[in-house]
PDB file of C-alpha atoms in Angstrom:
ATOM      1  CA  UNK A 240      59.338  81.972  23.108  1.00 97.00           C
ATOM      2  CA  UNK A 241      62.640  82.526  24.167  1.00 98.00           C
ATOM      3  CA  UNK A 242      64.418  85.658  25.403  1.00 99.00           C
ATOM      4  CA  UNK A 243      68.381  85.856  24.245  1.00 99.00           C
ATOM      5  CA  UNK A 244      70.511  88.126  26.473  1.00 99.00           C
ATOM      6  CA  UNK A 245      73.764  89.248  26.882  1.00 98.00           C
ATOM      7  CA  UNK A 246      75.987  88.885  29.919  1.00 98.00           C
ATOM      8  CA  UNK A 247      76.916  92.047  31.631  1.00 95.00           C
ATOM      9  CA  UNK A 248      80.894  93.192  32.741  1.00 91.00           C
ATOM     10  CA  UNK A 249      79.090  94.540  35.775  1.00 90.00           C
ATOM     11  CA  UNK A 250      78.872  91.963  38.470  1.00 94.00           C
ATOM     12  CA  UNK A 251      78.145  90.981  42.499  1.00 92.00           C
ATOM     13  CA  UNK A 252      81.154  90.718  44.066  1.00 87.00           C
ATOM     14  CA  UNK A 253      80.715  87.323  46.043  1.00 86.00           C
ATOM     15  CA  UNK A 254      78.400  84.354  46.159  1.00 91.00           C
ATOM     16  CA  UNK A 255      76.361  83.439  48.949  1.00 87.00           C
ATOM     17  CA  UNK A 256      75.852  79.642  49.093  1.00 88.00           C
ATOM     18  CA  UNK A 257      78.697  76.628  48.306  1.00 85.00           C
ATOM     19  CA  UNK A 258      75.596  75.532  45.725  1.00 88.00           C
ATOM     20  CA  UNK A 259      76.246  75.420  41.784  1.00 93.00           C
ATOM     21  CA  UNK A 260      73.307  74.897  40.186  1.00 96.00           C
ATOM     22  CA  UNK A 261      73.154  74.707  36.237  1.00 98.00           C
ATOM     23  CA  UNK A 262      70.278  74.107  33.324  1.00 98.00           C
ATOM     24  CA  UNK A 263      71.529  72.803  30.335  1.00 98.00           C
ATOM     25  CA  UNK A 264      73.020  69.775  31.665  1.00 98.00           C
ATOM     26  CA  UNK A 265      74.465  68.703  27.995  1.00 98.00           C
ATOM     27  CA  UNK A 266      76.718  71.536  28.701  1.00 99.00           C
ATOM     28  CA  UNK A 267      78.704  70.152  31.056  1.00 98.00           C
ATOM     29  CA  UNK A 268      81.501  68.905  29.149  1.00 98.00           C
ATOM     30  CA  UNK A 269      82.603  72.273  27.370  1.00 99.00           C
ATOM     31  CA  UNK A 270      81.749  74.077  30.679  1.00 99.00           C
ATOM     32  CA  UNK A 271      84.610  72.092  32.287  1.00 98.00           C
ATOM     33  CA  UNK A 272      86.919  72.644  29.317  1.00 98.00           C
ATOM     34  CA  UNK A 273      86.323  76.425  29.575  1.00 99.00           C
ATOM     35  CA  UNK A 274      86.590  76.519  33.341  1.00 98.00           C
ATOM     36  CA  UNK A 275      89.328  74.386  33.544  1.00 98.00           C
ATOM     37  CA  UNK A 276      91.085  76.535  30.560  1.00 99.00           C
ATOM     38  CA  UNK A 277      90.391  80.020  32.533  1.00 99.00           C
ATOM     39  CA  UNK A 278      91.900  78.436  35.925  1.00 98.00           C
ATOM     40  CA  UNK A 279      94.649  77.729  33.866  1.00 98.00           C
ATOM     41  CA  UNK A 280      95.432  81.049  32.638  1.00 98.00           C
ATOM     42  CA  UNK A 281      94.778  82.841  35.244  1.00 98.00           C
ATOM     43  CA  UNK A 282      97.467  81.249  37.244  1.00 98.00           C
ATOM     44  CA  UNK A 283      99.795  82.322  34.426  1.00 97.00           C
ATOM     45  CA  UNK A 284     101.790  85.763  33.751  1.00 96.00           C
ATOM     46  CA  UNK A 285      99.802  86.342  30.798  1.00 96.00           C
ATOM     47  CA  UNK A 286      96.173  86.566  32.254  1.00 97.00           C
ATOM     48  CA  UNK A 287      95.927  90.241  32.542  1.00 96.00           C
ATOM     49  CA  UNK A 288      96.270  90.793  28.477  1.00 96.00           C
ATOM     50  CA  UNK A 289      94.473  87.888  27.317  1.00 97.00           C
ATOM     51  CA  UNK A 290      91.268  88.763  29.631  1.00 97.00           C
ATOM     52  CA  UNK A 291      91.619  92.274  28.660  1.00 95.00           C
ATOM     53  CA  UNK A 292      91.831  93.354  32.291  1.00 95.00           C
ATOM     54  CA  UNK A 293      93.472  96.926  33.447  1.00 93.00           C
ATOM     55  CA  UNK A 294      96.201  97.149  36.354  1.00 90.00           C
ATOM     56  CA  UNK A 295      93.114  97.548  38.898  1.00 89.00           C
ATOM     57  CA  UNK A 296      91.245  94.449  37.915  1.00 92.00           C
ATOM     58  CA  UNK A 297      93.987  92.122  38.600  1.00 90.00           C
ATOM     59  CA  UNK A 298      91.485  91.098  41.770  1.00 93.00           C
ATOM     60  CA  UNK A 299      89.423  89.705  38.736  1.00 95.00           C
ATOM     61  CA  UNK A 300      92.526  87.104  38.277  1.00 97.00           C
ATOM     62  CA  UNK A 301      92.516  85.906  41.705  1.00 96.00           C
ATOM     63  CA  UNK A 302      88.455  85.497  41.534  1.00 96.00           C
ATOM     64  CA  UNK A 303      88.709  83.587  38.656  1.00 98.00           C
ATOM     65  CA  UNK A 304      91.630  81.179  40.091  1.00 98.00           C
ATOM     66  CA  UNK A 305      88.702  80.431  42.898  1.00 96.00           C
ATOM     67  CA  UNK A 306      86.023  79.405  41.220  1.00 97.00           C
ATOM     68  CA  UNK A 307      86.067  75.823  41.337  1.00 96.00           C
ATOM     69  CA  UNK A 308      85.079  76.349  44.748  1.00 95.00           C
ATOM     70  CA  UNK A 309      83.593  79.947  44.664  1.00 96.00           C
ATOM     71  CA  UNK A 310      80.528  80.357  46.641  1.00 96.00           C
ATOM     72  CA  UNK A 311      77.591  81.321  43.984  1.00 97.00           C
ATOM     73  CA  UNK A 312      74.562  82.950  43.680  1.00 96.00           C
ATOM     74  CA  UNK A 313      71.460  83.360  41.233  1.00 97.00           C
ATOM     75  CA  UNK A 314      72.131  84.407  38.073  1.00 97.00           C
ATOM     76  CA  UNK A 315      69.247  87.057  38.536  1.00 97.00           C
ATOM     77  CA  UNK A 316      71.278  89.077  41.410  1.00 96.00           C
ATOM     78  CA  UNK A 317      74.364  87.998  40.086  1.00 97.00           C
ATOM     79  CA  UNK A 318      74.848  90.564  36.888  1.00 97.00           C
ATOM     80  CA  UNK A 319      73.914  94.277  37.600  1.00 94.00           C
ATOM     81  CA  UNK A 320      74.559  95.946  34.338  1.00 92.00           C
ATOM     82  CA  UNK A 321      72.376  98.783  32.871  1.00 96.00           C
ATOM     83  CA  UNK A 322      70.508  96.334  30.736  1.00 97.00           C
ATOM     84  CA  UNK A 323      69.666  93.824  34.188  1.00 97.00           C
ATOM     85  CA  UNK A 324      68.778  96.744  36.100  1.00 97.00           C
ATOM     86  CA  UNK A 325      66.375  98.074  34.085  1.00 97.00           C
ATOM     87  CA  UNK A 326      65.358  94.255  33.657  1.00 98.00           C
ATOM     88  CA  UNK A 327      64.648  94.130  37.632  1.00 97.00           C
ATOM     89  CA  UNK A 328      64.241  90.404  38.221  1.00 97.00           C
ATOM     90  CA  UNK A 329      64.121  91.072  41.811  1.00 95.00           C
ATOM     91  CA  UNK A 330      61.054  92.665  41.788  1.00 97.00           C
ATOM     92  CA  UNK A 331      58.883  90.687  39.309  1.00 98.00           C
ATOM     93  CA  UNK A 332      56.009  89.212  40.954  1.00 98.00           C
ATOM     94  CA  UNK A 333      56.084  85.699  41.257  1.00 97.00           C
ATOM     95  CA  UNK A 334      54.869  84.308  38.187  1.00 98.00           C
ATOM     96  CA  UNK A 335      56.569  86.548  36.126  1.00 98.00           C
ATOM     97  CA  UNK A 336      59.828  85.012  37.558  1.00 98.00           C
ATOM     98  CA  UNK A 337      58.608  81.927  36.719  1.00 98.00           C
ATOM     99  CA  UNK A 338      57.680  83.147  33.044  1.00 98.00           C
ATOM    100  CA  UNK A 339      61.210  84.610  33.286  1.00 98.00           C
ATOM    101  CA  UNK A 340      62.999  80.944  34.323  1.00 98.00           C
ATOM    102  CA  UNK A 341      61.275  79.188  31.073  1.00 97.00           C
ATOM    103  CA  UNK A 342      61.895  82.404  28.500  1.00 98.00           C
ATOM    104  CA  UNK A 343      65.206  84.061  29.659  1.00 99.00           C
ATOM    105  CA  UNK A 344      68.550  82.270  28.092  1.00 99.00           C
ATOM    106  CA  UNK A 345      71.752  84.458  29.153  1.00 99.00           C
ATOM    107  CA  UNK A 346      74.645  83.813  26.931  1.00 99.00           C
ATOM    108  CA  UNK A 347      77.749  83.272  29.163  1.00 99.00           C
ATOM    109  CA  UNK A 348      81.591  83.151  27.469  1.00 99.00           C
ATOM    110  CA  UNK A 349      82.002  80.741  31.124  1.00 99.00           C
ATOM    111  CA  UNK A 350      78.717  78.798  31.327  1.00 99.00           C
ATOM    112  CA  UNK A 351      77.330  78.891  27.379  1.00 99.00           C
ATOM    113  CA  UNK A 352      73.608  79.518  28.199  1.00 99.00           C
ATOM    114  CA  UNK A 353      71.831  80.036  31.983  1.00 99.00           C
ATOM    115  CA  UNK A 354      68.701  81.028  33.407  1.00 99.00           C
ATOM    116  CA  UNK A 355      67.989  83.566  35.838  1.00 98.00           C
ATOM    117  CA  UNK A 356      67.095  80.579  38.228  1.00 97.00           C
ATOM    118  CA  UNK A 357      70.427  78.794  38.044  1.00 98.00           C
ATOM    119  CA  UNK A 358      73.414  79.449  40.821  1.00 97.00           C
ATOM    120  CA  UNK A 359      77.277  80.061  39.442  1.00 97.00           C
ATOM    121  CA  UNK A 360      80.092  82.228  41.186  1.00 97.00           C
ATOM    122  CA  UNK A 361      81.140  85.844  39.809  1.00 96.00           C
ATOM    123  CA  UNK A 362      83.812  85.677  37.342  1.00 97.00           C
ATOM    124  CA  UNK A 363      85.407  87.529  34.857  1.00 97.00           C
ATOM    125  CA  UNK A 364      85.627  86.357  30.844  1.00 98.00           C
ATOM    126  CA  UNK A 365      84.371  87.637  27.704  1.00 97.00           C
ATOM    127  CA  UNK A 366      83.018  85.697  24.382  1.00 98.00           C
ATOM    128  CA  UNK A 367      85.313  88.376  22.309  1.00 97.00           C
ATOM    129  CA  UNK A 368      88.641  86.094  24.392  1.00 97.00           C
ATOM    130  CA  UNK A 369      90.300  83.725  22.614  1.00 97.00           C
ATOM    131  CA  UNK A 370      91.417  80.721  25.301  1.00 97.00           C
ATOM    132  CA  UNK A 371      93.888  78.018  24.668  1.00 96.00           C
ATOM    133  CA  UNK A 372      93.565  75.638  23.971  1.00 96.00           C
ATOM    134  CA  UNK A 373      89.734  75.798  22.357  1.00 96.00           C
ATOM    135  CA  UNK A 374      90.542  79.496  20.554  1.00 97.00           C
ATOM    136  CA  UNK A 375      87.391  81.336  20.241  1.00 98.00           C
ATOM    137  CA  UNK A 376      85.058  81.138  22.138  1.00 99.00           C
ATOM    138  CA  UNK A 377      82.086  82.108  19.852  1.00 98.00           C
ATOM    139  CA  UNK A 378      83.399  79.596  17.611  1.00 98.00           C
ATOM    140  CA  UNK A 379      84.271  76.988  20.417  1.00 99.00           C
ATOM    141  CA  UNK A 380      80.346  77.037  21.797  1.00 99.00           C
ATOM    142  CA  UNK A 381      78.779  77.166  18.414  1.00 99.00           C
ATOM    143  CA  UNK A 382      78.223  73.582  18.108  1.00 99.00           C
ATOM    144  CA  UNK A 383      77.206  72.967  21.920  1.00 99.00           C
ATOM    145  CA  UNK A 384      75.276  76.041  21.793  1.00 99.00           C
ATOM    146  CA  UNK A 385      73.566  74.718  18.493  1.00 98.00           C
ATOM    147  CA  UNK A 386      72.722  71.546  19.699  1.00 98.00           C
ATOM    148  CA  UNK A 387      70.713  72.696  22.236  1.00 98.00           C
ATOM    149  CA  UNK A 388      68.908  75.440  20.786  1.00 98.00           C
ATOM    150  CA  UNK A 389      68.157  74.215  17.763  1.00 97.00           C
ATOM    151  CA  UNK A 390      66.202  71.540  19.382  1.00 97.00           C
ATOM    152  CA  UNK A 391      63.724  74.700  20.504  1.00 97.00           C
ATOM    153  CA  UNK A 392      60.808  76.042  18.883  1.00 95.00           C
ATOM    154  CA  UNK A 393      58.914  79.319  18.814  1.00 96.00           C
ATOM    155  CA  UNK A 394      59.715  82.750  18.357  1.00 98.00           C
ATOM    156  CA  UNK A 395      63.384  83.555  19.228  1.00 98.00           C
ATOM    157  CA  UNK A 396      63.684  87.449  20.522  1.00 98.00           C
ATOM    158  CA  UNK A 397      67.531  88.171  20.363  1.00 98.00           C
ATOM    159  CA  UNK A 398      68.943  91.073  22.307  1.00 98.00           C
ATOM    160  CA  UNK A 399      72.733  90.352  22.461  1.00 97.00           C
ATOM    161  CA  UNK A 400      75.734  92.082  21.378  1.00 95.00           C
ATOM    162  CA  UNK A 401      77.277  90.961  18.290  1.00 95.00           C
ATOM    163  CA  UNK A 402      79.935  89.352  20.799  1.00 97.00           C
ATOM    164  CA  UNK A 403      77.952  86.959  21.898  1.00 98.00           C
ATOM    165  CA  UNK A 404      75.332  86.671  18.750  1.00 97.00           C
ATOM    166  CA  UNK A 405      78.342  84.853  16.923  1.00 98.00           C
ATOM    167  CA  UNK A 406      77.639  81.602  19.122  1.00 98.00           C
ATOM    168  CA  UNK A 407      74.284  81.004  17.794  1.00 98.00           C
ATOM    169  CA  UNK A 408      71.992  82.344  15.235  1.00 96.00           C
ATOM    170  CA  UNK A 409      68.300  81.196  15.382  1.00 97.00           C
ATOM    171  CA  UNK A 410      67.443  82.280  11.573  1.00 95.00           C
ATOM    172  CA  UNK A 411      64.407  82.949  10.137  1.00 94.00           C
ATOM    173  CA  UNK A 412      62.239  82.336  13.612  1.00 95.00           C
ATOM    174  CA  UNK A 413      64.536  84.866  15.404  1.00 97.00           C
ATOM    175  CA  UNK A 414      64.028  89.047  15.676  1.00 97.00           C
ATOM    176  CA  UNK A 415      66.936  90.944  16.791  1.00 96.00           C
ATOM    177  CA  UNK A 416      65.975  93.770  18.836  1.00 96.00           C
ATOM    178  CA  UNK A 417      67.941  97.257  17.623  1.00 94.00           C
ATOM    179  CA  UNK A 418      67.093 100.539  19.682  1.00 94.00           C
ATOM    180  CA  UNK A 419      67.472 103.897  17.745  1.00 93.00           C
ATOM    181  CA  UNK A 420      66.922 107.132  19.251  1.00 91.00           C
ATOM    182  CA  UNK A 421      65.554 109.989  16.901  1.00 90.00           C
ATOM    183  CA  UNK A 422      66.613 113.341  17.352  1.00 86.00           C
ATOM    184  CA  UNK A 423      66.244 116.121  14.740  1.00 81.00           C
ATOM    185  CA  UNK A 424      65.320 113.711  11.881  1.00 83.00           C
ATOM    186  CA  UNK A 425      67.903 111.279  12.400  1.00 88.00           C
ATOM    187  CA  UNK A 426      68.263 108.066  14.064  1.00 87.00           C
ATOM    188  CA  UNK A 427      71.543 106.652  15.952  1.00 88.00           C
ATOM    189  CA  UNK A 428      72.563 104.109  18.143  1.00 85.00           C
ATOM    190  CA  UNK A 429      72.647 105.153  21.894  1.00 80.00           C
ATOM    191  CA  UNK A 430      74.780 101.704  23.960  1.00 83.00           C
ATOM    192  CA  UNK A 431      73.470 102.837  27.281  1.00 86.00           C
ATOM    193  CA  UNK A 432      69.732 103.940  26.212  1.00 90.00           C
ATOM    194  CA  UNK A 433      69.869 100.420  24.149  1.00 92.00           C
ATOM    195  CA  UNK A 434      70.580  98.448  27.224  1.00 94.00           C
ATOM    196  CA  UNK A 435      68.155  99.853  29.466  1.00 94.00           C
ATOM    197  CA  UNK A 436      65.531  99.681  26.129  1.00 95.00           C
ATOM    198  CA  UNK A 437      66.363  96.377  26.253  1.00 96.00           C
ATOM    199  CA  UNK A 438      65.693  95.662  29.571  1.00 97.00           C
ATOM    200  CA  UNK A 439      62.534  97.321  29.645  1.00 96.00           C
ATOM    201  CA  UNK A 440      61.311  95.242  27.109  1.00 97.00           C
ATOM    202  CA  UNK A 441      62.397  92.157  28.354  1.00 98.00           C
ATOM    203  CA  UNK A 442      60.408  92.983  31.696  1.00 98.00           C
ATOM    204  CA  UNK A 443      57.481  93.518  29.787  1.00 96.00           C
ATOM    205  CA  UNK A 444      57.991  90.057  27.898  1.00 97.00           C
ATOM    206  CA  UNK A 445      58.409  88.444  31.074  1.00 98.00           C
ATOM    207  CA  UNK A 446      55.535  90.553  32.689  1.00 97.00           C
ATOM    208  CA  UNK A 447      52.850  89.678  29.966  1.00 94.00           C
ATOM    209  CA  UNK A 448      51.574  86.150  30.155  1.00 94.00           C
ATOM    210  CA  UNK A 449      50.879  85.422  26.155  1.00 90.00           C
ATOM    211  CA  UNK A 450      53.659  84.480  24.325  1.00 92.00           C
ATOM    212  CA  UNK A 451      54.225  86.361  21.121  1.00 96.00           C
ATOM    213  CA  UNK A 452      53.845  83.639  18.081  1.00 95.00           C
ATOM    214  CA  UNK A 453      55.735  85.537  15.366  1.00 96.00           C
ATOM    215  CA  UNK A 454      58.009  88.653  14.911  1.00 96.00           C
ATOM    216  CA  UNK A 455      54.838  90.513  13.976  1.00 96.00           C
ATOM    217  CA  UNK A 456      53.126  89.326  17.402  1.00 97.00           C
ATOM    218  CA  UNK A 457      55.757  90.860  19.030  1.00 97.00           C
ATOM    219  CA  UNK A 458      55.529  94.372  16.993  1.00 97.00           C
ATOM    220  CA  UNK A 459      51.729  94.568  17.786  1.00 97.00           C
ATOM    221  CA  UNK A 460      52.153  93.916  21.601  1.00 95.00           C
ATOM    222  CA  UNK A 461      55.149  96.410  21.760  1.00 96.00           C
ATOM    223  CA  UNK A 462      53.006  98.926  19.707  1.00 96.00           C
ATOM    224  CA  UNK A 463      50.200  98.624  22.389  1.00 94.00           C
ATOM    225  CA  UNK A 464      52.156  98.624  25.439  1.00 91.00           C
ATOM    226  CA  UNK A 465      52.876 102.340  24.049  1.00 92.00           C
ATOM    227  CA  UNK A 466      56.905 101.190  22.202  1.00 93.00           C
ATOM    228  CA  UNK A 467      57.526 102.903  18.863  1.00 94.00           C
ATOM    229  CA  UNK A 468      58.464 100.300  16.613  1.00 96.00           C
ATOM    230  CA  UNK A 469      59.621  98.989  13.162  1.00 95.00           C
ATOM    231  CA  UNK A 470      59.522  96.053  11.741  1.00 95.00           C
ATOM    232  CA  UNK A 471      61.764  95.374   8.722  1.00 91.00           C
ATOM    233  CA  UNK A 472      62.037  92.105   6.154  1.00 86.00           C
ATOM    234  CA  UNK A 473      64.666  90.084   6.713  1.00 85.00           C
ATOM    235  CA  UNK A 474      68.090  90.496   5.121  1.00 79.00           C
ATOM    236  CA  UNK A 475      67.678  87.367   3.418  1.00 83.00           C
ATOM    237  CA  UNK A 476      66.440  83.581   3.334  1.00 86.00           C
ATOM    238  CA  UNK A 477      66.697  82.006   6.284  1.00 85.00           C
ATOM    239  CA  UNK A 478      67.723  84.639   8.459  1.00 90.00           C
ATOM    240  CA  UNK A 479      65.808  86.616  11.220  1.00 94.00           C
ATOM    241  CA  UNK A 480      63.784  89.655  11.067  1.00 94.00           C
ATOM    242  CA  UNK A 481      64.727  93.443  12.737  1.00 96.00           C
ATOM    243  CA  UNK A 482      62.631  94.994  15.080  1.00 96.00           C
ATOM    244  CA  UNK A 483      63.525  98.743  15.784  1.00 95.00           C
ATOM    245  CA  UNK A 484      62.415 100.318  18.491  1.00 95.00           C
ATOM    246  CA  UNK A 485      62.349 104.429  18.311  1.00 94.00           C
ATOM    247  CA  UNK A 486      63.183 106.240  21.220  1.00 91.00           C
ATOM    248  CA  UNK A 487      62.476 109.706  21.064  1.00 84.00           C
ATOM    249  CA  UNK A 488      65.846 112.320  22.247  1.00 68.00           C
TER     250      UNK A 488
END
């Protein structure tokens, strides 16, 4: 099984060791490109509107200029978002970091995919950017991406934004996990309430050592762990199935 998540905008500030450390080694090559590409820009008049940033994050410029040799830390301190905190890798017990390292993939616009156990630097860039010279970089990934995950098997349990959904779909073996809260009869979608959803049940994913076998597997263990859930068909052939989970107002 593995466990898709998005990045977060919410970071550490520094690293704490000169160490990069990486998993996905046939990466490397479009890593560099996109690392290379971001120095590039940032060194350049133009950074501010193509990264998005405000007047106050220009110190996100300047950080990104640095990385090549920006100290680093893991990826499991290093993004502190609603979604990560309610996550809390720091205080899993030891095997379920372990479970965590083999089931976790974080989608990075920077690094394409990492695990909780690998070491980068903070930085600041979003799949939604397009980067000269590679354009998109949904699109630019996709085939790296691909190639690696395509190669996987088992149930796929996808809980990224669209953003960073458009680098890699795992059809008809993957559920995408939507959070709904119910209030008066009606569901809506909640972004803060479905980030910390989501990081509760990735904890308990990581925390439980059987590994769901099917989008139906992972509805049943939900349901017992006390989760309000539906499970709906998928949209068509080949694609993956919806799992909602209700939260009540």
């Amino acid at each position: 099984m593995l466990i898709l998540l998005p990045p977060s905008e919410g970071k550490a500030e520094r690293g704490t060791s000169a160490a990069r450390r990486l998993s996905f080694p046939e990466l490397a090559s479009p890593r560099e490109k996109v690392l290379d590409a971001l120095v590039s820009l940032c060194r350049t008049p133009e950074a501010r509107d193509v990264l998005g940033l405000s007047e106050g994050q220009t110190g996100e410029i300047e950080r990104n200029v640095a990385l090549p040799t920006a100290r680093t830390l893991p990826v499991a301190a290093l993004y502190t978002g609603v979604l990560y905190d309610n996550l809390g890798l720091a205080t899993l017990s030891p095997e379920a970091r372990r479970r965590a390292d083999r089931r976790l993939v974080v989608f990075s616009a920077l690094w394409g995919l990492l695990r909780p156990s690998d070491r980068v630097p903070p930085y600041r860039l979003s799949m939604g950017v397009r980067l000269a010279p590679m354009g998109g970089l949904a699109a630019f990934w996709r085939p790296s991406i691909s190639a690696v995950l395509d190669a996987t098997k088992g149930l796929v349990v996808d809980m990224r934004s669209a953003t960073y959904a458009a680098a890699w779909q795992p059809g008809e073996r993957g559920v995408a996990v939507r959070v709904l809260r119910e209030a008066a009869g009606k569901r809506t979608v909640v972004s803060h309430m479905a980030k910390a959803t989501r990081g509760v049940v990735a904890r308990v994913l990581v925390e439980t050592p059987d590994r769901p076998r099917t989008a139906g597997d992972l509805a049943d263990l939900l349901t017992g762990l006390g989760h309000r859930v539906e499970l709906a068909a998928p949209a068509g052939r080949g694609r993956p199935r919806t799992l909602d989970v209700i939260v009540d107002e």
